mmCIF file of C-alpha atoms and ligand atoms in Angstrom:
data_model
loop_
_atom_site.group_PDB
_atom_site.id
_atom_site.type_symbol
_atom_site.label_atom_id
_atom_site.label_comp_id
_atom_site.label_asym_id
_atom_site.label_seq_id
_atom_site.Cartn_x
_atom_site.Cartn_y
_atom_site.Cartn_z
ATOM 1 C CA MET A 801 -0.291 -0.061 -0.022
ATOM 2 C CA THR A 802 1.294 3.579 0.644
ATOM 3 C CA ASP A 803 4.088 4.659 2.887
ATOM 4 C CA GLN A 804 1.067 6.626 4.714
ATOM 5 C CA CYS A 805 -1.595 3.887 5.102
ATOM 6 C CA LYS A 806 -1.494 1.139 6.787
ATOM 7 C CA LEU A 807 -3.055 -2.379 5.458
ATOM 8 C CA PHE A 808 -4.588 -4.651 8.125
ATOM 9 C CA GLU A 809 -4.622 -8.182 6.828
ATOM 10 C CA PRO A 810 -8.370 -9.778 7.638
ATOM 11 C CA ASP A 811 -6.432 -12.125 10.353
ATOM 12 C CA LYS A 812 -7.712 -12.446 14.271
ATOM 13 C CA GLU A 813 -4.600 -10.412 15.270
ATOM 14 C CA GLN A 814 -4.847 -7.592 12.933
ATOM 15 C CA ILE A 815 -8.328 -7.314 13.149
ATOM 16 C CA GLY A 816 -7.730 -6.644 16.749
ATOM 17 C CA LEU A 817 -5.300 -3.812 16.423
ATOM 18 C CA CYS A 818 -8.413 -2.470 13.975
ATOM 19 C CA LYS A 819 -10.919 -2.882 17.240
ATOM 20 C CA ASP A 820 -8.025 -0.863 19.232
ATOM 21 C CA LEU A 821 -7.729 2.045 16.975
ATOM 22 C CA LEU A 822 -11.897 2.246 16.664
ATOM 23 C CA GLU A 823 -11.803 2.337 20.475
ATOM 24 C CA ALA A 824 -9.183 5.495 20.905
ATOM 25 C CA ASP A 825 -11.952 7.153 18.498
ATOM 26 C CA GLN A 826 -9.480 6.663 15.279
ATOM 27 C CA LEU A 827 -10.720 5.740 11.791
ATOM 28 C CA ILE A 828 -10.460 2.692 9.500
ATOM 29 C CA ALA A 829 -11.750 1.902 5.985
ATOM 30 C CA VAL A 830 -13.549 -1.301 6.235
ATOM 31 C CA PRO A 831 -14.628 -3.697 3.390
ATOM 32 C CA THR A 832 -18.402 -4.693 2.764
ATOM 33 C CA GLU A 833 -19.769 -5.835 0.239
ATOM 34 C CA THR A 834 -21.458 -2.871 -1.310
ATOM 35 C CA VAL A 835 -18.403 -0.128 -1.175
ATOM 36 C CA TYR A 836 -15.848 0.218 1.434
ATOM 37 C CA GLY A 837 -16.783 2.009 4.533
ATOM 38 C CA LEU A 838 -14.808 4.890 6.291
ATOM 39 C CA ALA A 839 -15.771 3.561 9.742
ATOM 40 C CA GLY A 840 -15.498 4.934 13.206
ATOM 41 C CA ASN A 841 -17.159 4.367 16.593
ATOM 42 C CA ALA A 842 -20.877 5.675 16.199
ATOM 43 C CA LEU A 843 -21.461 6.064 19.702
ATOM 44 C CA SER A 844 -18.285 8.494 19.786
ATOM 45 C CA GLU A 845 -18.932 12.239 19.302
ATOM 46 C CA VAL A 846 -15.240 12.857 18.290
ATOM 47 C CA ALA A 847 -15.085 9.752 16.010
ATOM 48 C CA VAL A 848 -18.035 10.758 14.067
ATOM 49 C CA ARG A 849 -17.208 14.543 13.579
ATOM 50 C CA LYS A 850 -13.382 13.341 12.044
ATOM 51 C CA ILE A 851 -15.580 10.934 9.604
ATOM 52 C CA PHE A 852 -17.500 14.069 8.867
ATOM 53 C CA SER A 853 -14.008 16.169 8.373
ATOM 54 C CA VAL A 854 -11.960 13.580 6.491
ATOM 55 C CA LYS A 855 -14.605 12.920 3.772
ATOM 56 C CA GLY A 856 -15.424 16.518 3.453
ATOM 57 C CA ARG A 857 -19.112 15.417 4.000
ATOM 58 C CA PRO A 858 -21.485 18.341 4.575
ATOM 59 C CA LEU A 859 -23.045 18.107 8.506
ATOM 60 C CA VAL A 860 -26.432 18.061 6.901
ATOM 61 C CA ASP A 861 -26.090 14.858 5.294
ATOM 62 C CA PRO A 862 -26.601 11.960 7.680
ATOM 63 C CA LEU A 863 -24.421 8.525 8.348
ATOM 64 C CA ILE A 864 -25.222 4.974 8.323
ATOM 65 C CA THR A 865 -24.817 2.701 11.270
ATOM 66 C CA HIS A 866 -23.707 -0.451 11.412
ATOM 67 C CA TYR A 867 -24.639 -3.509 13.418
ATOM 68 C CA GLN A 868 -23.618 -7.259 13.793
ATOM 69 C CA ASP A 869 -27.329 -8.280 13.913
ATOM 70 C CA ALA A 870 -30.673 -6.927 13.191
ATOM 71 C CA GLU A 871 -31.300 -7.202 17.581
ATOM 72 C CA ALA A 872 -28.254 -5.031 17.886
ATOM 73 C CA ALA A 873 -29.285 -2.507 15.146
ATOM 74 C CA PHE A 874 -33.065 -2.499 16.619
ATOM 75 C CA GLU A 875 -31.767 -1.300 20.218
ATOM 76 C CA HIS A 876 -31.348 2.065 18.163
ATOM 77 C CA VAL A 877 -34.396 2.711 16.195
ATOM 78 C CA VAL A 878 -37.842 1.760 16.657
ATOM 79 C CA PHE A 879 -38.427 -1.176 14.381
ATOM 80 C CA ASN A 880 -42.044 -2.219 13.099
ATOM 81 C CA LYS A 881 -43.789 -5.558 11.489
ATOM 82 C CA ALA A 882 -42.225 -4.374 8.017
ATOM 83 C CA ALA A 883 -38.889 -3.363 9.181
ATOM 84 C CA ASP A 884 -38.808 -7.079 10.857
ATOM 85 C CA ARG A 885 -39.928 -8.810 7.754
ATOM 86 C CA ILE A 886 -37.029 -6.971 5.558
ATOM 87 C CA ALA A 887 -34.547 -7.729 8.316
ATOM 88 C CA GLN A 888 -35.361 -11.174 8.119
ATOM 89 C CA ALA A 889 -35.361 -11.691 4.446
ATOM 90 C CA PHE A 890 -32.219 -9.452 3.755
ATOM 91 C CA TRP A 891 -29.977 -9.136 6.850
ATOM 92 C CA PRO A 892 -27.166 -9.653 6.813
ATOM 93 C CA GLY A 893 -27.131 -7.770 3.172
ATOM 94 C CA PRO A 894 -26.822 -5.092 0.833
ATOM 95 C CA ILE A 895 -30.134 -3.046 2.551
ATOM 96 C CA THR A 896 -30.363 -0.016 4.774
ATOM 97 C CA LEU A 897 -33.691 0.742 7.197
ATOM 98 C CA VAL A 898 -34.554 4.148 7.439
ATOM 99 C CA LEU A 899 -36.820 3.961 10.686
ATOM 100 C CA PRO A 900 -37.292 6.395 13.719
ATOM 101 C CA LYS A 901 -34.243 6.993 15.869
ATOM 102 C CA ARG A 902 -33.664 6.451 19.602
ATOM 103 C CA ARG A 903 -31.730 9.099 21.776
ATOM 104 C CA SER A 904 -28.983 6.468 21.842
ATOM 105 C CA LEU A 905 -28.115 7.763 18.263
ATOM 106 C CA SER A 906 -26.899 11.534 18.236
ATOM 107 C CA ASP A 907 -28.230 14.142 16.320
ATOM 108 C CA LEU A 908 -24.836 14.842 14.686
ATOM 109 C CA ILE A 909 -25.225 11.199 12.973
ATOM 110 C CA THR A 910 -28.236 11.765 11.814
ATOM 111 C CA ALA A 911 -28.013 15.255 11.013
ATOM 112 C CA GLY A 912 -31.046 16.587 13.413
ATOM 113 C CA LEU A 913 -33.125 14.046 11.387
ATOM 114 C CA PRO A 914 -35.867 12.148 13.838
ATOM 115 C CA THR A 915 -34.739 9.323 11.563
ATOM 116 C CA ALA A 916 -31.844 6.780 11.263
ATOM 117 C CA ALA A 917 -30.338 4.696 8.639
ATOM 118 C CA VAL A 918 -29.255 1.265 10.099
ATOM 119 C CA ARG A 919 -27.714 -1.666 8.311
ATOM 120 C CA VAL A 920 -26.272 -5.308 8.948
ATOM 121 C CA PRO A 921 -23.843 -5.976 6.559
ATOM 122 C CA GLN A 922 -22.903 -9.444 5.012
ATOM 123 C CA HIS A 923 -18.771 -9.048 4.172
ATOM 124 C CA PRO A 924 -17.433 -11.721 6.755
ATOM 125 C CA VAL A 925 -13.969 -9.556 7.271
ATOM 126 C CA PHE A 926 -16.752 -6.639 8.900
ATOM 127 C CA LYS A 927 -18.787 -9.006 10.322
ATOM 128 C CA GLN A 928 -15.904 -10.249 12.071
ATOM 129 C CA LEU A 929 -14.871 -6.942 13.309
ATOM 130 C CA LEU A 930 -18.384 -6.121 14.429
ATOM 131 C CA SER A 931 -18.768 -8.832 16.720
ATOM 132 C CA ILE A 932 -15.810 -8.102 18.627
ATOM 133 C CA LEU A 933 -16.901 -4.243 19.219
ATOM 134 C CA ASP A 934 -19.236 -3.257 21.610
ATOM 135 C CA PHE A 935 -20.399 -0.303 19.620
ATOM 136 C CA PRO A 936 -21.839 0.157 16.226
ATOM 137 C CA LEU A 937 -19.817 1.418 13.330
ATOM 138 C CA ALA A 938 -20.839 4.723 11.520
ATOM 139 C CA ALA A 939 -19.389 4.028 7.836
ATOM 140 C CA PRO A 940 -20.070 6.339 4.822
ATOM 141 C CA SER A 941 -18.490 5.256 1.726
ATOM 142 C CA ALA A 942 -14.742 5.858 2.050
ATOM 143 C CA ASN A 943 -14.352 8.415 -0.727
ATOM 144 C CA PRO A 944 -14.262 11.795 -0.630
ATOM 145 C CA PHE A 945 -17.729 13.798 -0.682
ATOM 146 C CA GLY A 946 -18.846 13.722 -4.657
ATOM 147 C CA TYR A 947 -16.294 11.205 -6.016
ATOM 148 C CA VAL A 948 -16.530 8.038 -7.425
ATOM 149 C CA SER A 949 -17.101 5.231 -4.272
ATOM 150 C CA PRO A 950 -14.309 2.693 -3.227
ATOM 151 C CA THR A 951 -14.696 -0.810 -4.176
ATOM 152 C CA ARG A 952 -11.064 -1.838 -3.385
ATOM 153 C CA PRO A 953 -8.193 -0.990 -0.559
ATOM 154 C CA SER A 954 -6.184 0.811 -3.389
ATOM 155 C CA HIS A 955 -9.193 3.387 -4.640
ATOM 156 C CA VAL A 956 -9.219 4.200 -0.507
ATOM 157 C CA ALA A 957 -5.261 4.412 -0.030
ATOM 158 C CA ALA A 958 -5.132 6.990 -2.785
ATOM 159 C CA THR A 959 -7.422 9.387 -1.740
ATOM 160 C CA LEU A 960 -8.146 9.272 1.711
ATOM 161 C CA GLY A 961 -5.116 7.065 2.975
ATOM 162 C CA SER A 962 -3.043 9.633 4.498
ATOM 163 C CA ARG A 963 -6.019 11.028 6.628
ATOM 164 C CA ILE A 964 -6.984 7.581 8.185
ATOM 165 C CA SER A 965 -5.459 4.796 10.386
ATOM 166 C CA GLY A 966 -5.643 2.596 8.100
ATOM 167 C CA ILE A 967 -7.505 0.068 5.854
ATOM 168 C CA LEU A 968 -8.916 -3.686 6.801
ATOM 169 C CA ASN A 969 -7.904 -5.374 3.542
ATOM 170 C CA GLY A 970 -11.174 -7.509 2.397
ATOM 171 C CA GLY A 971 -10.347 -7.866 -1.332
ATOM 172 C CA PRO A 972 -12.481 -6.041 -3.996
ATOM 173 C CA SER A 973 -16.228 -5.859 -3.307
ATOM 174 C CA ASN A 974 -18.395 -8.512 -4.356
ATOM 175 C CA ILE A 975 -20.913 -6.212 -5.010
ATOM 176 C CA GLY A 976 -19.735 -2.886 -6.012
ATOM 177 C CA ILE A 977 -22.493 -0.543 -5.327
ATOM 178 C CA GLU A 978 -23.945 0.877 -2.452
ATOM 179 C CA SER A 979 -26.804 -0.756 -0.782
ATOM 180 C CA THR A 980 -30.294 0.178 -1.141
ATOM 181 C CA ILE A 981 -31.947 2.859 1.246
ATOM 182 C CA LEU A 982 -35.506 1.834 2.108
ATOM 183 C CA ASP A 983 -38.164 4.533 4.002
ATOM 184 C CA LEU A 984 -39.736 2.126 6.545
ATOM 185 C CA ARG A 985 -40.786 4.793 8.940
ATOM 186 C CA ASP A 986 -44.672 4.142 7.803
ATOM 187 C CA PRO A 987 -45.154 0.661 7.121
ATOM 188 C CA GLN A 988 -48.149 1.448 4.729
ATOM 189 C CA ASN A 989 -45.972 3.709 2.634
ATOM 190 C CA VAL A 990 -42.703 1.919 2.289
ATOM 191 C CA ALA A 991 -40.367 3.997 -0.416
ATOM 192 C CA ILE A 992 -36.768 3.086 -1.914
ATOM 193 C CA LEU A 993 -34.560 6.388 -1.219
ATOM 194 C CA ARG A 994 -31.826 4.883 -3.083
ATOM 195 C CA PRO A 995 -31.724 2.139 -5.663
ATOM 196 C CA GLY A 996 -29.553 -0.633 -5.187
ATOM 197 C CA PRO A 997 -28.508 -4.284 -5.044
ATOM 198 C CA VAL A 998 -31.840 -5.420 -3.370
ATOM 199 C CA SER A 999 -34.664 -4.745 -6.125
ATOM 200 C CA ARG A 1000 -38.097 -2.977 -5.761
ATOM 201 C CA GLU A 1001 -39.565 -6.601 -7.037
ATOM 202 C CA ALA A 1002 -37.693 -8.668 -3.989
ATOM 203 C CA ILE A 1003 -38.860 -5.882 -1.765
ATOM 204 C CA GLU A 1004 -42.420 -6.017 -2.494
ATOM 205 C CA GLU A 1005 -42.161 -9.710 -2.902
ATOM 206 C CA ALA A 1006 -40.940 -9.566 1.004
ATOM 207 C CA LEU A 1007 -43.782 -7.087 2.002
ATOM 208 C CA GLN A 1008 -46.419 -8.586 0.229
ATOM 209 C CA GLN A 1009 -47.493 -4.452 -0.625
ATOM 210 C CA SER A 1010 -46.321 -1.927 -3.071
ATOM 211 C CA VAL A 1011 -43.529 -0.003 -2.638
ATOM 212 C CA SER A 1012 -42.742 3.348 -4.576
ATOM 213 C CA ILE A 1013 -39.051 5.053 -5.404
ATOM 214 C CA ARG A 1014 -38.955 8.283 -4.009
ATOM 215 C CA LYS A 1015 -37.233 10.621 -6.950
ATOM 216 C CA ALA A 1016 -34.855 13.074 -6.041
ATOM 217 C CA PRO A 1017 -36.320 16.624 -6.245
ATOM 218 C CA ALA A 1018 -36.357 18.389 -9.136
ATOM 219 C CA ASN A 1019 -33.273 20.715 -8.452
ATOM 220 C CA ASP A 1020 -31.013 20.763 -5.736
ATOM 221 C CA SER A 1021 -32.376 24.044 -3.889
ATOM 222 C CA ASP A 1022 -35.515 22.485 -3.624
ATOM 223 C CA PRO A 1023 -36.450 21.159 0.155
ATOM 224 C CA GLN A 1024 -34.843 17.713 -0.079
ATOM 225 C CA SER A 1025 -37.648 15.101 0.605
ATOM 226 C CA SER A 1026 -34.597 13.027 1.760
ATOM 227 C CA PRO A 1027 -30.996 14.004 2.372
ATOM 228 C CA GLY A 1028 -27.965 12.606 0.157
ATOM 229 C CA GLN A 1029 -29.894 13.305 -3.032
ATOM 230 C CA LEU A 1030 -28.059 15.560 -4.904
ATOM 231 C CA SER A 1031 -27.925 15.292 -8.833
ATOM 232 C CA ARG A 1032 -24.247 15.190 -8.768
ATOM 233 C CA HIS A 1033 -22.594 12.602 -7.156
ATOM 234 C CA TYR A 1034 -20.256 9.500 -8.053
ATOM 235 C CA SER A 1035 -18.656 11.886 -10.129
ATOM 236 C CA PRO A 1036 -14.893 11.125 -11.725
ATOM 237 C CA ARG A 1037 -12.543 14.263 -12.660
ATOM 238 C CA THR A 1038 -12.861 13.355 -15.621
ATOM 239 C CA SER A 1039 -16.126 14.434 -17.940
ATOM 240 C CA LEU A 1040 -18.631 12.249 -18.298
ATOM 241 C CA THR A 1041 -21.022 11.445 -20.854
ATOM 242 C CA ILE A 1042 -23.838 8.670 -21.444
ATOM 243 C CA ILE A 1043 -24.392 6.406 -24.622
ATOM 244 C CA PRO A 1044 -27.729 4.662 -24.798
ATOM 245 C CA ASN A 1045 -28.088 1.067 -24.094
ATOM 246 C CA GLY A 1046 -27.758 -1.447 -26.615
ATOM 247 C CA SER A 1047 -25.624 1.405 -28.746
ATOM 248 C CA GLY A 1048 -22.229 0.981 -27.477
ATOM 249 C CA GLU A 1049 -20.390 -0.746 -30.152
ATOM 250 C CA ALA A 1050 -22.075 1.578 -32.811
ATOM 251 C CA TYR A 1051 -20.435 4.410 -30.784
ATOM 252 C CA ALA A 1052 -17.692 2.943 -30.885
ATOM 253 C CA ILE A 1053 -17.143 2.442 -34.477
ATOM 254 C CA HIS A 1054 -18.734 5.923 -35.671
ATOM 255 C CA ASN A 1055 -18.437 8.115 -33.135
ATOM 256 C CA HIS A 1056 -15.273 7.603 -30.798
ATOM 257 C CA GLN A 1057 -13.310 11.009 -30.176
ATOM 258 C CA PRO A 1058 -9.753 11.409 -29.895
ATOM 259 C CA GLY A 1059 -8.745 11.418 -26.412
ATOM 260 C CA GLN A 1060 -12.215 9.334 -24.951
ATOM 261 C CA ALA A 1061 -12.576 6.004 -23.569
ATOM 262 C CA VAL A 1062 -15.494 4.600 -24.343
ATOM 263 C CA ILE A 1063 -16.841 1.929 -21.738
ATOM 264 C CA LEU A 1064 -19.128 -0.706 -22.986
ATOM 265 C CA ASN A 1065 -21.761 -3.298 -20.756
ATOM 266 C CA GLN A 1066 -20.134 -6.059 -22.397
ATOM 267 C CA LYS A 1067 -17.458 -7.518 -24.541
ATOM 268 C CA PRO A 1068 -18.190 -6.677 -27.935
ATOM 269 C CA ARG A 1069 -18.914 -9.639 -30.318
ATOM 270 C CA ASP A 1070 -16.623 -8.574 -33.202
ATOM 271 C CA ASN A 1071 -13.429 -6.727 -32.774
ATOM 272 C CA SER A 1072 -12.718 -6.063 -36.300
ATOM 273 C CA ASP A 1073 -14.108 -2.553 -36.441
ATOM 274 C CA LEU A 1074 -13.039 -1.483 -33.296
ATOM 275 C CA SER A 1075 -9.611 0.349 -32.228
ATOM 276 C CA GLY A 1076 -8.319 1.303 -29.128
ATOM 277 C CA ASP A 1077 -9.375 2.872 -25.959
ATOM 278 C CA LEU A 1078 -12.487 0.539 -25.529
ATOM 279 C CA TYR A 1079 -13.075 -1.005 -21.766
ATOM 280 C CA TRP A 1080 -15.932 -3.273 -21.211
ATOM 281 C CA LEU A 1081 -17.762 -3.924 -17.534
ATOM 282 C CA SER A 1082 -18.207 -7.887 -18.225
ATOM 283 C CA GLU A 1083 -17.112 -10.568 -20.411
ATOM 284 C CA SER A 1084 -20.813 -11.299 -20.682
ATOM 285 C CA GLU A 1085 -24.246 -10.617 -19.441
ATOM 286 C CA ASP A 1086 -23.647 -10.810 -16.290
ATOM 287 C CA MET A 1087 -24.925 -8.014 -14.299
ATOM 288 C CA LEU A 1088 -23.317 -8.554 -11.094
ATOM 289 C CA GLU A 1089 -19.744 -8.759 -13.024
ATOM 290 C CA MET A 1090 -21.234 -5.233 -14.483
ATOM 291 C CA SER A 1091 -21.590 -3.950 -10.904
ATOM 292 C CA GLN A 1092 -18.514 -5.216 -9.287
ATOM 293 C CA HIS A 1093 -16.625 -3.634 -12.102
ATOM 294 C CA PHE A 1094 -18.586 -0.121 -12.396
ATOM 295 C CA PHE A 1095 -17.085 1.937 -9.812
ATOM 296 C CA ASP A 1096 -13.304 0.232 -10.041
ATOM 297 C CA LEU A 1097 -13.402 0.674 -13.922
ATOM 298 C CA LEU A 1098 -13.918 4.802 -13.323
ATOM 299 C CA GLN A 1099 -11.571 5.208 -10.517
ATOM 300 C CA ARG A 1100 -8.949 3.793 -13.179
ATOM 301 C CA LEU A 1101 -9.782 5.459 -16.152
ATOM 302 C CA ASP A 1102 -10.348 8.816 -14.227
ATOM 303 C CA LYS A 1103 -6.254 8.225 -13.692
ATOM 304 C CA HIS A 1104 -5.532 8.147 -17.073
ATOM 305 C CA ASN A 1105 -5.572 11.445 -19.317
ATOM 306 C CA TYR A 1106 -8.644 11.161 -21.194
ATOM 307 C CA THR A 1107 -10.657 14.056 -22.213
ATOM 308 C CA GLN A 1108 -13.704 11.930 -21.751
ATOM 309 C CA LEU A 1109 -15.455 9.024 -20.447
ATOM 310 C CA ALA A 1110 -18.149 7.760 -22.669
ATOM 311 C CA VAL A 1111 -20.218 5.332 -20.766
ATOM 312 C CA GLU A 1112 -23.076 2.570 -22.373
ATOM 313 C CA SER A 1113 -26.031 2.952 -20.162
ATOM 314 C CA LEU A 1114 -27.306 -0.542 -18.302
ATOM 315 C CA PRO A 1115 -30.398 -2.742 -19.337
ATOM 316 C CA GLU A 1116 -33.250 -0.977 -17.002
ATOM 317 C CA GLN A 1117 -33.411 -3.852 -14.533
ATOM 318 C CA GLY A 1118 -32.151 -5.493 -11.387
ATOM 319 C CA ILE A 1119 -29.325 -3.883 -10.431
ATOM 320 C CA GLY A 1120 -28.965 -2.088 -13.760
ATOM 321 C CA ILE A 1121 -31.584 0.142 -12.036
ATOM 322 C CA ALA A 1122 -29.090 1.315 -9.452
ATOM 323 C CA LEU A 1123 -26.148 1.378 -11.774
ATOM 324 C CA ASN A 1124 -27.882 3.742 -14.203
ATOM 325 C CA ASP A 1125 -28.529 5.706 -11.004
ATOM 326 C CA ARG A 1126 -25.104 5.829 -10.384
ATOM 327 C CA LEU A 1127 -24.200 6.847 -14.264
ATOM 328 C CA ARG A 1128 -27.123 9.530 -14.235
ATOM 329 C CA ARG A 1129 -25.486 11.532 -11.123
ATOM 330 C CA ALA A 1130 -21.863 10.914 -12.252
ATOM 331 C CA ALA A 1131 -22.853 12.687 -15.604
ATOM 332 C CA ALA A 1132 -24.520 15.480 -14.130
ATOM 333 C CA LYS A 1133 -22.793 18.860 -14.450
ATOM 334 C CA SER A 1134 -23.934 20.340 -11.095
HETATM 335 O O1 TXA B 1010 -23.580 0.519 0.909
HETATM 336 C C1 TXA B 1010 -23.277 1.469 1.407
HETATM 337 O O2 TXA B 1010 -24.601 1.831 2.268
HETATM 338 C C2 TXA B 1010 -22.499 2.318 2.019
HETATM 339 C C3 TXA B 1010 -21.657 0.814 3.050
HETATM 340 C C4 TXA B 1010 -20.431 1.293 3.603
HETATM 341 O O3 TXA B 1010 -22.312 0.446 4.180
HETATM 342 N N1 TXA B 1010 -22.625 3.118 2.719
HETATM 343 C C5 TXA B 1010 -22.953 4.539 2.326
HETATM 344 O O4 TXA B 1010 -23.232 5.581 2.890
HETATM 345 O O5 TXA B 1010 -22.922 4.494 1.097
HETATM 346 P P1 TXA B 1010 -23.059 6.762 2.418
HETATM 347 O O6 TXA B 1010 -23.054 7.706 3.389
HETATM 348 O O7 TXA B 1010 -21.980 7.228 1.169
HETATM 349 O O8 TXA B 1010 -24.549 7.129 1.702
HETATM 350 C C6 TXA B 1010 -25.715 6.763 2.529
HETATM 351 C C7 TXA B 1010 -26.658 7.497 2.319
HETATM 352 C C8 TXA B 1010 -26.299 9.218 2.235
HETATM 353 O O9 TXA B 1010 -27.035 9.786 0.894
HETATM 354 C C9 TXA B 1010 -27.288 9.681 3.394
HETATM 355 O O10 TXA B 1010 -27.954 10.911 3.034
HETATM 356 C C10 TXA B 1010 -28.804 8.602 3.427
HETATM 357 O O11 TXA B 1010 -27.824 7.348 3.036
HETATM 358 N N2 TXA B 1010 -28.966 8.501 4.841
HETATM 359 C C11 TXA B 1010 -28.211 8.544 5.987
HETATM 360 N N3 TXA B 1010 -29.073 8.548 6.990
HETATM 361 C C12 TXA B 1010 -30.530 8.569 6.428
HETATM 362 C C13 TXA B 1010 -31.796 9.181 6.905
HETATM 363 N N4 TXA B 1010 -32.360 9.038 8.203
HETATM 364 N N5 TXA B 1010 -32.943 9.379 6.235
HETATM 365 C C14 TXA B 1010 -32.560 9.234 4.565
HETATM 366 N N6 TXA B 1010 -31.789 9.459 4.529
HETATM 367 C C15 TXA B 1010 -30.148 8.497 5.254
HETATM 368 MG MG1 MG B 1011 -21.325 7.497 -0.714
#
């Protein structure tokens, strides 16, 4: 890794060192199945303030807290039957629940909202760390505010490495985009606040009721129906433009500009008319593979001197809905 940032290996002894640092209000980047998180003791004001400051995140944008199991999570929020069902169906896993908070979670962590976002992750290394701590971990994605999310230790080291106490190595995140966020305050009126790996259909199936998708406000100066819905987010420094799904190969043949990288969903079937600066998210039609490589490829290509990244949008189904949401925000100008 870098001189400035220690990489902790996922064995008992080094996970123990991470515990010591977290107990001393230090920050560690942790692996999750979605993306790497910038973790600190959720019950320590000092640690939580550090998270906002290291990430450069405005204090009005609340943090997710992570727990070992649903029982631990439900000590800090007021749960209901629908939340219980979702927890049973999908935890540990890539879904975050928004519920009324209890007093044990600070106003700092929830940005003064009466609700809190809680998640029980599935990554074995993160689970092991949570199981030896006697406090939950607050963890936003471990990227500078507004930048592309990290799915590997090297992504974290390159951006926040000099400002944290280390990175716990859990390998590449095997989903690669952030959790679905579900507003469960009112069990009769459940809404997805951020699309993610757990689809609307899967949630509706578990709840046996329909679920809405809360749209972001039309512009960022509107009062936000939910925090964290800025139109510009997940953005590489290089400008990014979207190619409609299904027209990636034709674009690469007819419209490719010098200095531009073209990113297709999948490996082209026929390479003969295609020239350089061409990348793809997946060898086949596998949407999970596309998701695993999505942020990684944006992180890698952002280090080249491309003038523009032209990215083919994904099929609007399953996890493709969440990837297209991230893509639209990455391409937004403001
Ligand atoms: O997969 C994930 O969710 C990753 C890993 C590390 O767990 N975390 C993550 O955190 O993506 P972050 O902070 O990058 O995004 C969390 C989003 C933010 O947009 C925040 O505004 C929203 O969750 N959020 C947090 N608390 C909320 C609340 N009480 N009501 C509505 N939205 C909330
Ligand atoms: Mg984030």
